[in-house]
PDB file of N, CA, C and O in Angstrom:
ATOM      1  N   MET A   1      30.901 -21.760  14.501  1.00 59.00           N
ATOM      2  CA  MET A   1      29.586 -20.793  14.114  1.00 59.00           C
ATOM      3  C   MET A   1      29.637 -19.674  14.705  1.00 59.00           C
ATOM      4  O   MET A   1      30.205 -19.497  15.962  1.00 59.00           O
ATOM      5  N   THR A   2      29.417 -18.445  14.245  1.00 59.00           N
ATOM      6  CA  THR A   2      29.700 -17.242  14.688  1.00 59.00           C
ATOM      7  C   THR A   2      28.250 -17.025  15.719  1.00 59.00           C
ATOM      8  O   THR A   2      27.075 -17.119  15.339  1.00 59.00           O
ATOM      9  N   LYS A   3      28.636 -16.578  16.858  1.00 60.00           N
ATOM     10  CA  LYS A   3      27.601 -16.019  17.867  1.00 60.00           C
ATOM     11  C   LYS A   3      26.939 -14.659  17.411  1.00 60.00           C
ATOM     12  O   LYS A   3      27.728 -13.826  16.827  1.00 60.00           O
ATOM     13  N   GLU A   4      25.578 -14.676  17.556  1.00 61.00           N
ATOM     14  CA  GLU A   4      24.973 -13.499  16.973  1.00 61.00           C
ATOM     15  C   GLU A   4      25.437 -12.390  18.100  1.00 61.00           C
ATOM     16  O   GLU A   4      25.075 -12.652  19.182  1.00 61.00           O
ATOM     17  N   GLN A   5      25.477 -11.266  17.556  1.00 65.00           N
ATOM     18  CA  GLN A   5      25.573 -10.156  18.436  1.00 65.00           C
ATOM     19  C   GLN A   5      24.514  -9.764  19.407  1.00 65.00           C
ATOM     20  O   GLN A   5      23.439  -9.905  18.881  1.00 65.00           O
ATOM     21  N   MET A   6      24.538  -9.413  20.524  1.00 64.00           N
ATOM     22  CA  MET A   6      23.558  -8.829  21.428  1.00 64.00           C
ATOM     23  C   MET A   6      23.112  -7.666  20.975  1.00 64.00           C
ATOM     24  O   MET A   6      23.787  -6.885  20.472  1.00 64.00           O
ATOM     25  N   SER A   7      21.626  -7.327  21.501  1.00 58.00           N
ATOM     26  CA  SER A   7      21.074  -6.007  21.218  1.00 58.00           C
ATOM     27  C   SER A   7      22.073  -5.020  21.650  1.00 58.00           C
ATOM     28  O   SER A   7      22.162  -4.969  22.904  1.00 58.00           O
ATOM     29  N   PRO A   8      22.312  -3.938  20.756  1.00 62.00           N
ATOM     30  CA  PRO A   8      23.227  -2.936  21.132  1.00 62.00           C
ATOM     31  C   PRO A   8      22.179  -1.846  22.106  1.00 62.00           C
ATOM     32  O   PRO A   8      22.890  -1.192  22.987  1.00 62.00           O
ATOM     33  N   VAL A   9      21.080  -2.084  22.114  1.00 60.00           N
ATOM     34  CA  VAL A   9      20.159  -1.096  22.945  1.00 60.00           C
ATOM     35  C   VAL A   9      19.544  -2.012  23.826  1.00 60.00           C
ATOM     36  O   VAL A   9      19.066  -3.230  23.549  1.00 60.00           O
ATOM     37  N   LYS A  10      19.278  -1.846  25.169  1.00 65.00           N
ATOM     38  CA  LYS A  10      18.513  -2.536  26.195  1.00 65.00           C
ATOM     39  C   LYS A  10      17.309  -1.863  26.229  1.00 65.00           C
ATOM     40  O   LYS A  10      16.660  -2.530  27.413  1.00 65.00           O
ATOM     41  N   ASP A  11      16.859  -1.164  25.284  1.00 77.00           N
ATOM     42  CA  ASP A  11      15.130  -0.800  25.307  1.00 77.00           C
ATOM     43  C   ASP A  11      14.542  -2.013  25.300  1.00 77.00           C
ATOM     44  O   ASP A  11      14.735  -2.917  24.388  1.00 77.00           O
ATOM     45  N   LYS A  12      13.112  -2.186  26.178  1.00 78.00           N
ATOM     46  CA  LYS A  12      12.409  -3.425  26.080  1.00 78.00           C
ATOM     47  C   LYS A  12      11.846  -3.581  24.613  1.00 78.00           C
ATOM     48  O   LYS A  12      11.667  -4.629  24.369  1.00 78.00           O
ATOM     49  N   ASN A  13      11.709  -2.299  23.915  1.00 85.00           N
ATOM     50  CA  ASN A  13      11.134  -2.585  22.937  1.00 85.00           C
ATOM     51  C   ASN A  13      11.711  -2.688  21.602  1.00 85.00           C
ATOM     52  O   ASN A  13      11.288  -2.922  20.245  1.00 85.00           O
ATOM     53  N   TYR A  14      13.395  -2.929  21.524  1.00 89.00           N
ATOM     54  CA  TYR A  14      14.263  -2.900  20.405  1.00 89.00           C
ATOM     55  C   TYR A  14      14.137  -3.978  19.491  1.00 89.00           C
ATOM     56  O   TYR A  14      13.866  -3.636  18.530  1.00 89.00           O
ATOM     57  N   ASP A  15      13.729  -4.971  20.198  1.00 90.00           N
ATOM     58  CA  ASP A  15      13.442  -6.261  19.379  1.00 90.00           C
ATOM     59  C   ASP A  15      12.309  -6.386  18.429  1.00 90.00           C
ATOM     60  O   ASP A  15      12.251  -6.570  17.250  1.00 90.00           O
ATOM     61  N   LEU A  16      11.238  -5.282  19.144  1.00 93.00           N
ATOM     62  CA  LEU A  16      10.042  -5.599  18.617  1.00 93.00           C
ATOM     63  C   LEU A  16      10.191  -4.525  17.382  1.00 93.00           C
ATOM     64  O   LEU A  16       9.812  -4.745  16.094  1.00 93.00           O
ATOM     65  N   ILE A  17      10.664  -3.269  17.505  1.00 92.00           N
ATOM     66  CA  ILE A  17      11.080  -2.544  16.380  1.00 92.00           C
ATOM     67  C   ILE A  17      11.848  -2.967  15.257  1.00 92.00           C
ATOM     68  O   ILE A  17      11.714  -2.746  14.445  1.00 92.00           O
ATOM     69  N   LYS A  18      12.787  -3.381  15.509  1.00 92.00           N
ATOM     70  CA  LYS A  18      13.767  -4.109  14.815  1.00 92.00           C
ATOM     71  C   LYS A  18      13.222  -5.267  13.535  1.00 92.00           C
ATOM     72  O   LYS A  18      13.157  -5.391  12.879  1.00 92.00           O
ATOM     73  N   THR A  19      12.234  -6.044  14.377  1.00 93.00           N
ATOM     74  CA  THR A  19      11.492  -6.926  13.795  1.00 93.00           C
ATOM     75  C   THR A  19      10.506  -6.402  12.722  1.00 93.00           C
ATOM     76  O   THR A  19      10.227  -6.833  11.674  1.00 93.00           O
ATOM     77  N   LEU A  20       9.859  -5.580  13.233  1.00 95.00           N
ATOM     78  CA  LEU A  20       8.978  -4.581  12.648  1.00 95.00           C
ATOM     79  C   LEU A  20       9.441  -3.924  11.433  1.00 95.00           C
ATOM     80  O   LEU A  20       9.086  -4.224  10.376  1.00 95.00           O
ATOM     81  N   GLN A  21      10.846  -3.398  11.366  1.00 95.00           N
ATOM     82  CA  GLN A  21      11.567  -2.735  10.346  1.00 95.00           C
ATOM     83  C   GLN A  21      11.675  -4.037   9.346  1.00 95.00           C
ATOM     84  O   GLN A  21      11.698  -3.407   8.129  1.00 95.00           O
ATOM     85  N   MET A  22      11.934  -5.025   9.809  1.00 96.00           N
ATOM     86  CA  MET A  22      12.647  -6.216   9.118  1.00 96.00           C
ATOM     87  C   MET A  22      11.594  -6.516   8.291  1.00 96.00           C
ATOM     88  O   MET A  22      11.537  -7.137   7.132  1.00 96.00           O
ATOM     89  N   SER A  23      10.244  -6.573   8.848  1.00 95.00           N
ATOM     90  CA  SER A  23       9.118  -7.214   8.216  1.00 95.00           C
ATOM     91  C   SER A  23       8.771  -6.166   7.145  1.00 95.00           C
ATOM     92  O   SER A  23       8.389  -6.513   5.782  1.00 95.00           O
ATOM     93  N   LEU A  24       8.622  -5.089   7.317  1.00 94.00           N
ATOM     94  CA  LEU A  24       8.178  -3.935   6.448  1.00 94.00           C
ATOM     95  C   LEU A  24       9.283  -3.985   5.548  1.00 94.00           C
ATOM     96  O   LEU A  24       8.847  -3.890   4.092  1.00 94.00           O
ATOM     97  N   GLU A  25      10.575  -4.060   5.682  1.00 96.00           N
ATOM     98  CA  GLU A  25      11.582  -3.966   4.488  1.00 96.00           C
ATOM     99  C   GLU A  25      11.208  -5.381   3.719  1.00 96.00           C
ATOM    100  O   GLU A  25      11.694  -5.381   2.310  1.00 96.00           O
ATOM    101  N   HIS A  26      10.990  -6.626   4.017  1.00 96.00           N
ATOM    102  CA  HIS A  26      10.583  -7.505   3.176  1.00 96.00           C
ATOM    103  C   HIS A  26       9.505  -7.645   2.460  1.00 96.00           C
ATOM    104  O   HIS A  26       9.289  -8.105   1.464  1.00 96.00           O
ATOM    105  N   VAL A  27       8.295  -6.837   2.803  1.00 96.00           N
ATOM    106  CA  VAL A  27       7.378  -6.384   1.904  1.00 96.00           C
ATOM    107  C   VAL A  27       7.733  -5.801   0.781  1.00 96.00           C
ATOM    108  O   VAL A  27       7.327  -6.310  -0.562  1.00 96.00           O
ATOM    109  N   TYR A  28       8.790  -4.683   1.048  1.00 95.00           N
ATOM    110  CA  TYR A  28       9.222  -4.047  -0.020  1.00 95.00           C
ATOM    111  C   TYR A  28       9.907  -4.882  -1.208  1.00 95.00           C
ATOM    112  O   TYR A  28      10.010  -4.930  -2.177  1.00 95.00           O
ATOM    113  N   ARG A  29      10.875  -5.740  -0.424  1.00 96.00           N
ATOM    114  CA  ARG A  29      11.891  -6.471  -1.378  1.00 96.00           C
ATOM    115  C   ARG A  29      11.097  -7.494  -1.962  1.00 96.00           C
ATOM    116  O   ARG A  29      11.456  -7.870  -3.138  1.00 96.00           O
ATOM    117  N   MET A  30      10.182  -8.092  -1.462  1.00 97.00           N
ATOM    118  CA  MET A  30       9.177  -9.414  -2.271  1.00 97.00           C
ATOM    119  C   MET A  30       8.743  -8.646  -3.446  1.00 97.00           C
ATOM    120  O   MET A  30       8.286  -9.500  -4.556  1.00 97.00           O
ATOM    121  N   GLN A  31       8.236  -7.524  -3.400  1.00 97.00           N
ATOM    122  CA  GLN A  31       7.739  -7.064  -4.591  1.00 97.00           C
ATOM    123  C   GLN A  31       8.745  -6.671  -5.926  1.00 97.00           C
ATOM    124  O   GLN A  31       8.650  -7.106  -6.968  1.00 97.00           O
ATOM    125  N   THR A  32      10.064  -6.379  -5.490  1.00 97.00           N
ATOM    126  CA  THR A  32      11.066  -6.572  -6.461  1.00 97.00           C
ATOM    127  C   THR A  32      11.277  -7.978  -6.881  1.00 97.00           C
ATOM    128  O   THR A  32      11.231  -8.380  -8.320  1.00 97.00           O
ATOM    129  N   TYR A  33      11.183  -8.955  -6.159  1.00 98.00           N
ATOM    130  CA  TYR A  33      11.146 -10.497  -6.490  1.00 98.00           C
ATOM    131  C   TYR A  33       9.686 -10.858  -7.232  1.00 98.00           C
ATOM    132  O   TYR A  33      10.032 -11.703  -8.235  1.00 98.00           O
ATOM    133  N   ILE A  34       8.862 -10.438  -7.045  1.00 98.00           N
ATOM    134  CA  ILE A  34       7.534 -10.762  -7.874  1.00 98.00           C
ATOM    135  C   ILE A  34       7.711 -10.069  -9.225  1.00 98.00           C
ATOM    136  O   ILE A  34       7.381 -10.947  -9.973  1.00 98.00           O
ATOM    137  N   ASP A  35       8.301  -9.014  -9.189  1.00 98.00           N
ATOM    138  CA  ASP A  35       8.423  -8.234 -10.789  1.00 98.00           C
ATOM    139  C   ASP A  35       9.270  -8.977 -11.255  1.00 98.00           C
ATOM    140  O   ASP A  35       9.272  -9.238 -12.430  1.00 98.00           O
ATOM    141  N   ASP A  36      10.307  -9.437 -11.090  1.00 98.00           N
ATOM    142  CA  ASP A  36      11.669 -10.374 -11.506  1.00 98.00           C
ATOM    143  C   ASP A  36      11.043 -11.426 -12.082  1.00 98.00           C
ATOM    144  O   ASP A  36      10.945 -12.119 -13.182  1.00 98.00           O
ATOM    145  N   ALA A  37      10.237 -12.286 -11.125  1.00 98.00           N
ATOM    146  CA  ALA A  37       9.816 -13.529 -11.325  1.00 98.00           C
ATOM    147  C   ALA A  37       8.686 -13.457 -12.734  1.00 98.00           C
ATOM    148  O   ALA A  37       8.422 -14.199 -13.639  1.00 98.00           O
ATOM    149  N   GLU A  38       7.856 -12.615 -12.414  1.00 98.00           N
ATOM    150  CA  GLU A  38       6.849 -12.306 -13.489  1.00 98.00           C
ATOM    151  C   GLU A  38       7.489 -11.993 -14.927  1.00 98.00           C
ATOM    152  O   GLU A  38       7.132 -12.191 -15.779  1.00 98.00           O
ATOM    153  N   GLN A  39       8.608 -11.010 -14.994  1.00 98.00           N
ATOM    154  CA  GLN A  39       9.133 -10.645 -16.157  1.00 98.00           C
ATOM    155  C   GLN A  39      10.041 -11.939 -16.635  1.00 98.00           C
ATOM    156  O   GLN A  39       9.929 -11.996 -17.987  1.00 98.00           O
ATOM    157  N   ARG A  40       9.994 -13.214 -16.034  1.00 98.00           N
ATOM    158  CA  ARG A  40      10.567 -14.223 -16.619  1.00 98.00           C
ATOM    159  C   ARG A  40       9.628 -15.202 -16.687  1.00 98.00           C
ATOM    160  O   ARG A  40       9.953 -16.252 -17.198  1.00 98.00           O
ATOM    161  N   GLY A  41       8.256 -14.937 -16.372  1.00 98.00           N
ATOM    162  CA  GLY A  41       7.092 -15.738 -16.696  1.00 98.00           C
ATOM    163  C   GLY A  41       6.925 -16.642 -15.892  1.00 98.00           C
ATOM    164  O   GLY A  41       6.483 -17.806 -16.097  1.00 98.00           O
ATOM    165  N   ASP A  42       7.507 -16.649 -14.805  1.00 98.00           N
ATOM    166  CA  ASP A  42       7.216 -17.826 -13.672  1.00 98.00           C
ATOM    167  C   ASP A  42       6.712 -17.192 -12.758  1.00 98.00           C
ATOM    168  O   ASP A  42       6.789 -16.789 -11.502  1.00 98.00           O
ATOM    169  N   SER A  43       5.166 -17.413 -12.929  1.00 98.00           N
ATOM    170  CA  SER A  43       4.001 -17.107 -12.178  1.00 98.00           C
ATOM    171  C   SER A  43       3.990 -17.894 -10.615  1.00 98.00           C
ATOM    172  O   SER A  43       3.646 -17.809  -9.945  1.00 98.00           O
ATOM    173  N   GLU A  44       4.278 -19.212 -10.618  1.00 98.00           N
ATOM    174  CA  GLU A  44       4.394 -19.926  -9.271  1.00 98.00           C
ATOM    175  C   GLU A  44       5.468 -19.424  -8.691  1.00 98.00           C
ATOM    176  O   GLU A  44       4.989 -19.138  -6.994  1.00 98.00           O
ATOM    177  N   LEU A  45       6.594 -18.952  -8.938  1.00 98.00           N
ATOM    178  CA  LEU A  45       7.577 -18.262  -8.203  1.00 98.00           C
ATOM    179  C   LEU A  45       6.856 -16.943  -7.367  1.00 98.00           C
ATOM    180  O   LEU A  45       6.951 -16.707  -6.111  1.00 98.00           O
ATOM    181  N   ALA A  46       6.342 -15.936  -8.358  1.00 98.00           N
ATOM    182  CA  ALA A  46       5.764 -14.956  -8.315  1.00 98.00           C
ATOM    183  C   ALA A  46       4.493 -15.404  -7.135  1.00 98.00           C
ATOM    184  O   ALA A  46       4.826 -14.197  -6.307  1.00 98.00           O
ATOM    185  N   ASP A  47       3.721 -15.934  -7.397  1.00 98.00           N
ATOM    186  CA  ASP A  47       2.804 -16.418  -6.371  1.00 98.00           C
ATOM    187  C   ASP A  47       3.316 -16.758  -4.876  1.00 98.00           C
ATOM    188  O   ASP A  47       2.945 -16.192  -4.074  1.00 98.00           O
ATOM    189  N   TRP A  48       4.552 -17.711  -5.149  1.00 98.00           N
ATOM    190  CA  TRP A  48       5.211 -17.911  -3.387  1.00 98.00           C
ATOM    191  C   TRP A  48       5.458 -16.791  -3.013  1.00 98.00           C
ATOM    192  O   TRP A  48       5.424 -16.560  -1.633  1.00 98.00           O
ATOM    193  N   PHE A  49       6.103 -15.779  -4.013  1.00 98.00           N
ATOM    194  CA  PHE A  49       6.553 -14.590  -3.258  1.00 98.00           C
ATOM    195  C   PHE A  49       5.694 -13.480  -2.666  1.00 98.00           C
ATOM    196  O   PHE A  49       5.620 -13.226  -1.676  1.00 98.00           O
ATOM    197  N   ARG A  50       4.555 -13.562  -3.307  1.00 98.00           N
ATOM    198  CA  ARG A  50       3.459 -12.885  -2.784  1.00 98.00           C
ATOM    199  C   ARG A  50       2.684 -13.327  -1.447  1.00 98.00           C
ATOM    200  O   ARG A  50       2.453 -12.500  -0.684  1.00 98.00           O
ATOM    201  N   LYS A  51       3.044 -14.696  -1.530  1.00 98.00           N
ATOM    202  CA  LYS A  51       2.516 -15.325  -0.118  1.00 98.00           C
ATOM    203  C   LYS A  51       3.392 -14.855   1.104  1.00 98.00           C
ATOM    204  O   LYS A  51       2.797 -14.436   2.083  1.00 98.00           O
ATOM    205  N   ILE A  52       4.823 -15.005   0.885  1.00 97.00           N
ATOM    206  CA  ILE A  52       5.573 -14.380   1.673  1.00 97.00           C
ATOM    207  C   ILE A  52       5.410 -12.897   2.131  1.00 97.00           C
ATOM    208  O   ILE A  52       5.235 -12.514   3.126  1.00 97.00           O
ATOM    209  N   GLN A  53       5.184 -12.123   1.057  1.00 98.00           N
ATOM    210  CA  GLN A  53       4.890 -10.795   0.966  1.00 98.00           C
ATOM    211  C   GLN A  53       3.514 -10.362   1.832  1.00 98.00           C
ATOM    212  O   GLN A  53       3.636  -9.538   2.883  1.00 98.00           O
ATOM    213  N   ASP A  54       2.886 -11.115   1.747  1.00 98.00           N
ATOM    214  CA  ASP A  54       1.448 -11.133   2.645  1.00 98.00           C
ATOM    215  C   ASP A  54       1.594 -11.261   4.210  1.00 98.00           C
ATOM    216  O   ASP A  54       1.177 -10.726   5.003  1.00 98.00           O
ATOM    217  N   ASN A  55       2.463 -12.342   4.293  1.00 97.00           N
ATOM    218  CA  ASN A  55       2.810 -13.031   5.508  1.00 97.00           C
ATOM    219  C   ASN A  55       3.816 -11.482   6.198  1.00 97.00           C
ATOM    220  O   ASN A  55       3.201 -11.353   7.420  1.00 97.00           O
ATOM    221  N   ASN A  56       4.645 -11.038   5.787  1.00 97.00           N
ATOM    222  CA  ASN A  56       5.126 -10.183   6.392  1.00 97.00           C
ATOM    223  C   ASN A  56       4.602  -8.697   6.282  1.00 97.00           C
ATOM    224  O   ASN A  56       4.593  -7.879   7.461  1.00 97.00           O
ATOM    225  N   ARG A  57       3.433  -8.422   5.807  1.00 97.00           N
ATOM    226  CA  ARG A  57       2.558  -7.619   5.763  1.00 97.00           C
ATOM    227  C   ARG A  57       1.791  -7.650   6.920  1.00 97.00           C
ATOM    228  O   ARG A  57       1.567  -6.688   7.597  1.00 97.00           O
ATOM    229  N   LYS A  58       1.045  -8.994   7.276  1.00 97.00           N
ATOM    230  CA  LYS A  58       0.631  -9.180   8.504  1.00 97.00           C
ATOM    231  C   LYS A  58       1.249  -8.995   9.487  1.00 97.00           C
ATOM    232  O   LYS A  58       0.916  -8.106  10.692  1.00 97.00           O
ATOM    233  N   ALA A  59       2.703  -9.427   9.659  1.00 96.00           N
ATOM    234  CA  ALA A  59       3.542  -9.274  10.600  1.00 96.00           C
ATOM    235  C   ALA A  59       3.910  -7.794  10.971  1.00 96.00           C
ATOM    236  O   ALA A  59       3.738  -7.353  12.229  1.00 96.00           O
ATOM    237  N   GLY A  60       3.828  -7.386   9.884  1.00 96.00           N
ATOM    238  CA  GLY A  60       4.099  -5.493   9.990  1.00 96.00           C
ATOM    239  C   GLY A  60       3.074  -4.929  10.817  1.00 96.00           C
ATOM    240  O   GLY A  60       3.118  -4.107  11.314  1.00 96.00           O
ATOM    241  N   ASP A  61       1.884  -5.178  10.196  1.00 96.00           N
ATOM    242  CA  ASP A  61       0.595  -4.492  10.720  1.00 96.00           C
ATOM    243  C   ASP A  61       0.297  -4.854  12.289  1.00 96.00           C
ATOM    244  O   ASP A  61       0.224  -3.910  12.982  1.00 96.00           O
ATOM    245  N   GLN A  62       0.607  -6.378  12.642  1.00 96.00           N
ATOM    246  CA  GLN A  62       0.660  -6.761  14.048  1.00 96.00           C
ATOM    247  C   GLN A  62       1.544  -6.050  14.935  1.00 96.00           C
ATOM    248  O   GLN A  62       1.258  -5.480  16.156  1.00 96.00           O
ATOM    249  N   GLY A  63       2.884  -5.647  14.279  1.00 95.00           N
ATOM    250  CA  GLY A  63       3.978  -5.105  14.996  1.00 95.00           C
ATOM    251  C   GLY A  63       3.528  -3.608  15.172  1.00 95.00           C
ATOM    252  O   GLY A  63       3.692  -3.173  16.244  1.00 95.00           O
ATOM    253  N   LYS A  64       2.963  -3.065  14.065  1.00 95.00           N
ATOM    254  CA  LYS A  64       2.834  -1.834  14.345  1.00 95.00           C
ATOM    255  C   LYS A  64       1.648  -1.532  15.351  1.00 95.00           C
ATOM    256  O   LYS A  64       1.683  -0.692  16.152  1.00 95.00           O
ATOM    257  N   GLN A  65       0.649  -2.343  15.596  1.00 96.00           N
ATOM    258  CA  GLN A  65      -0.218  -2.330  16.528  1.00 96.00           C
ATOM    259  C   GLN A  65       0.091  -2.402  17.975  1.00 96.00           C
ATOM    260  O   GLN A  65      -0.206  -1.544  18.896  1.00 96.00           O
ATOM    261  N   MET A  66       0.721  -3.209  18.027  1.00 94.00           N
ATOM    262  CA  MET A  66       1.549  -3.644  19.272  1.00 94.00           C
ATOM    263  C   MET A  66       2.773  -2.654  19.892  1.00 94.00           C
ATOM    264  O   MET A  66       2.626  -2.201  20.928  1.00 94.00           O
ATOM    265  N   LEU A  67       3.199  -1.930  18.984  1.00 93.00           N
ATOM    266  CA  LEU A  67       4.170  -0.965  19.305  1.00 93.00           C
ATOM    267  C   LEU A  67       3.228   0.270  19.727  1.00 93.00           C
ATOM    268  O   LEU A  67       3.754   0.987  20.552  1.00 93.00           O
ATOM    269  N   MET A  68       2.447   0.687  18.833  1.00 93.00           N
ATOM    270  CA  MET A  68       1.495   1.742  19.277  1.00 93.00           C
ATOM    271  C   MET A  68       1.035   1.690  20.598  1.00 93.00           C
ATOM    272  O   MET A  68       0.874   2.594  21.252  1.00 93.00           O
ATOM    273  N   ALA A  69       0.433   0.493  20.940  1.00 93.00           N
ATOM    274  CA  ALA A  69      -0.072   0.129  22.215  1.00 93.00           C
ATOM    275  C   ALA A  69       0.865   0.242  23.365  1.00 93.00           C
ATOM    276  O   ALA A  69       0.588   0.979  24.478  1.00 93.00           O
ATOM    277  N   ARG A  70       2.260  -0.251  23.174  1.00 90.00           N
ATOM    278  CA  ARG A  70       3.037  -0.115  24.221  1.00 90.00           C
ATOM    279  C   ARG A  70       3.619   1.247  24.306  1.00 90.00           C
ATOM    280  O   ARG A  70       3.888   1.698  25.508  1.00 90.00           O
ATOM    281  N   MET A  71       3.484   2.068  23.374  1.00 87.00           N
ATOM    282  CA  MET A  71       4.169   3.590  23.551  1.00 87.00           C
ATOM    283  C   MET A  71       2.957   4.300  24.237  1.00 87.00           C
ATOM    284  O   MET A  71       3.164   5.029  24.957  1.00 87.00           O
ATOM    285  N   GLN A  72       1.720   4.200  23.993  1.00 88.00           N
ATOM    286  CA  GLN A  72       0.591   4.454  24.459  1.00 88.00           C
ATOM    287  C   GLN A  72       0.725   4.413  26.222  1.00 88.00           C
ATOM    288  O   GLN A  72       0.313   5.048  26.690  1.00 88.00           O
ATOM    289  N   GLN A  73       0.907   3.076  26.336  1.00 86.00           N
ATOM    290  CA  GLN A  73       1.208   2.770  27.778  1.00 86.00           C
ATOM    291  C   GLN A  73       1.884   3.356  28.729  1.00 86.00           C
ATOM    292  O   GLN A  73       2.074   3.670  29.810  1.00 86.00           O
ATOM    293  N   GLU A  74       3.232   3.618  27.929  1.00 80.00           N
ATOM    294  CA  GLU A  74       4.544   4.301  28.529  1.00 80.00           C
ATOM    295  C   GLU A  74       4.044   5.548  28.746  1.00 80.00           C
ATOM    296  O   GLU A  74       4.679   6.119  29.708  1.00 80.00           O
ATOM    297  N   LYS A  75       3.388   6.295  28.050  1.00 79.00           N
ATOM    298  CA  LYS A  75       2.863   7.527  28.392  1.00 79.00           C
ATOM    299  C   LYS A  75       2.042   7.882  29.629  1.00 79.00           C
ATOM    300  O   LYS A  75       1.932   9.079  30.164  1.00 79.00           O
ATOM    301  N   ARG A  76       1.418   6.756  30.083  1.00 72.00           N
ATOM    302  CA  ARG A  76       0.479   6.908  31.380  1.00 72.00           C
ATOM    303  C   ARG A  76       1.266   6.863  32.477  1.00 72.00           C
ATOM    304  O   ARG A  76       2.502   6.639  32.606  1.00 72.00           O
TER     305      ARG A  76
END
């Protein structure tokens, strides 16, 4: 088993920023998968991808709010 690399940046918000980036990327990627499933006539799969997309969108929104709050606190 390969050991996962440690974060190259020791900033306390690095993991939050990285996870936010991945959530938003998944929102975009799921749209591609939704379109592919719909083109194949697979509405069940398209709906499942939409649920994943929605969950990632919610996580992205929460992450943005959390990051904004942290950045504002650091200004003080």
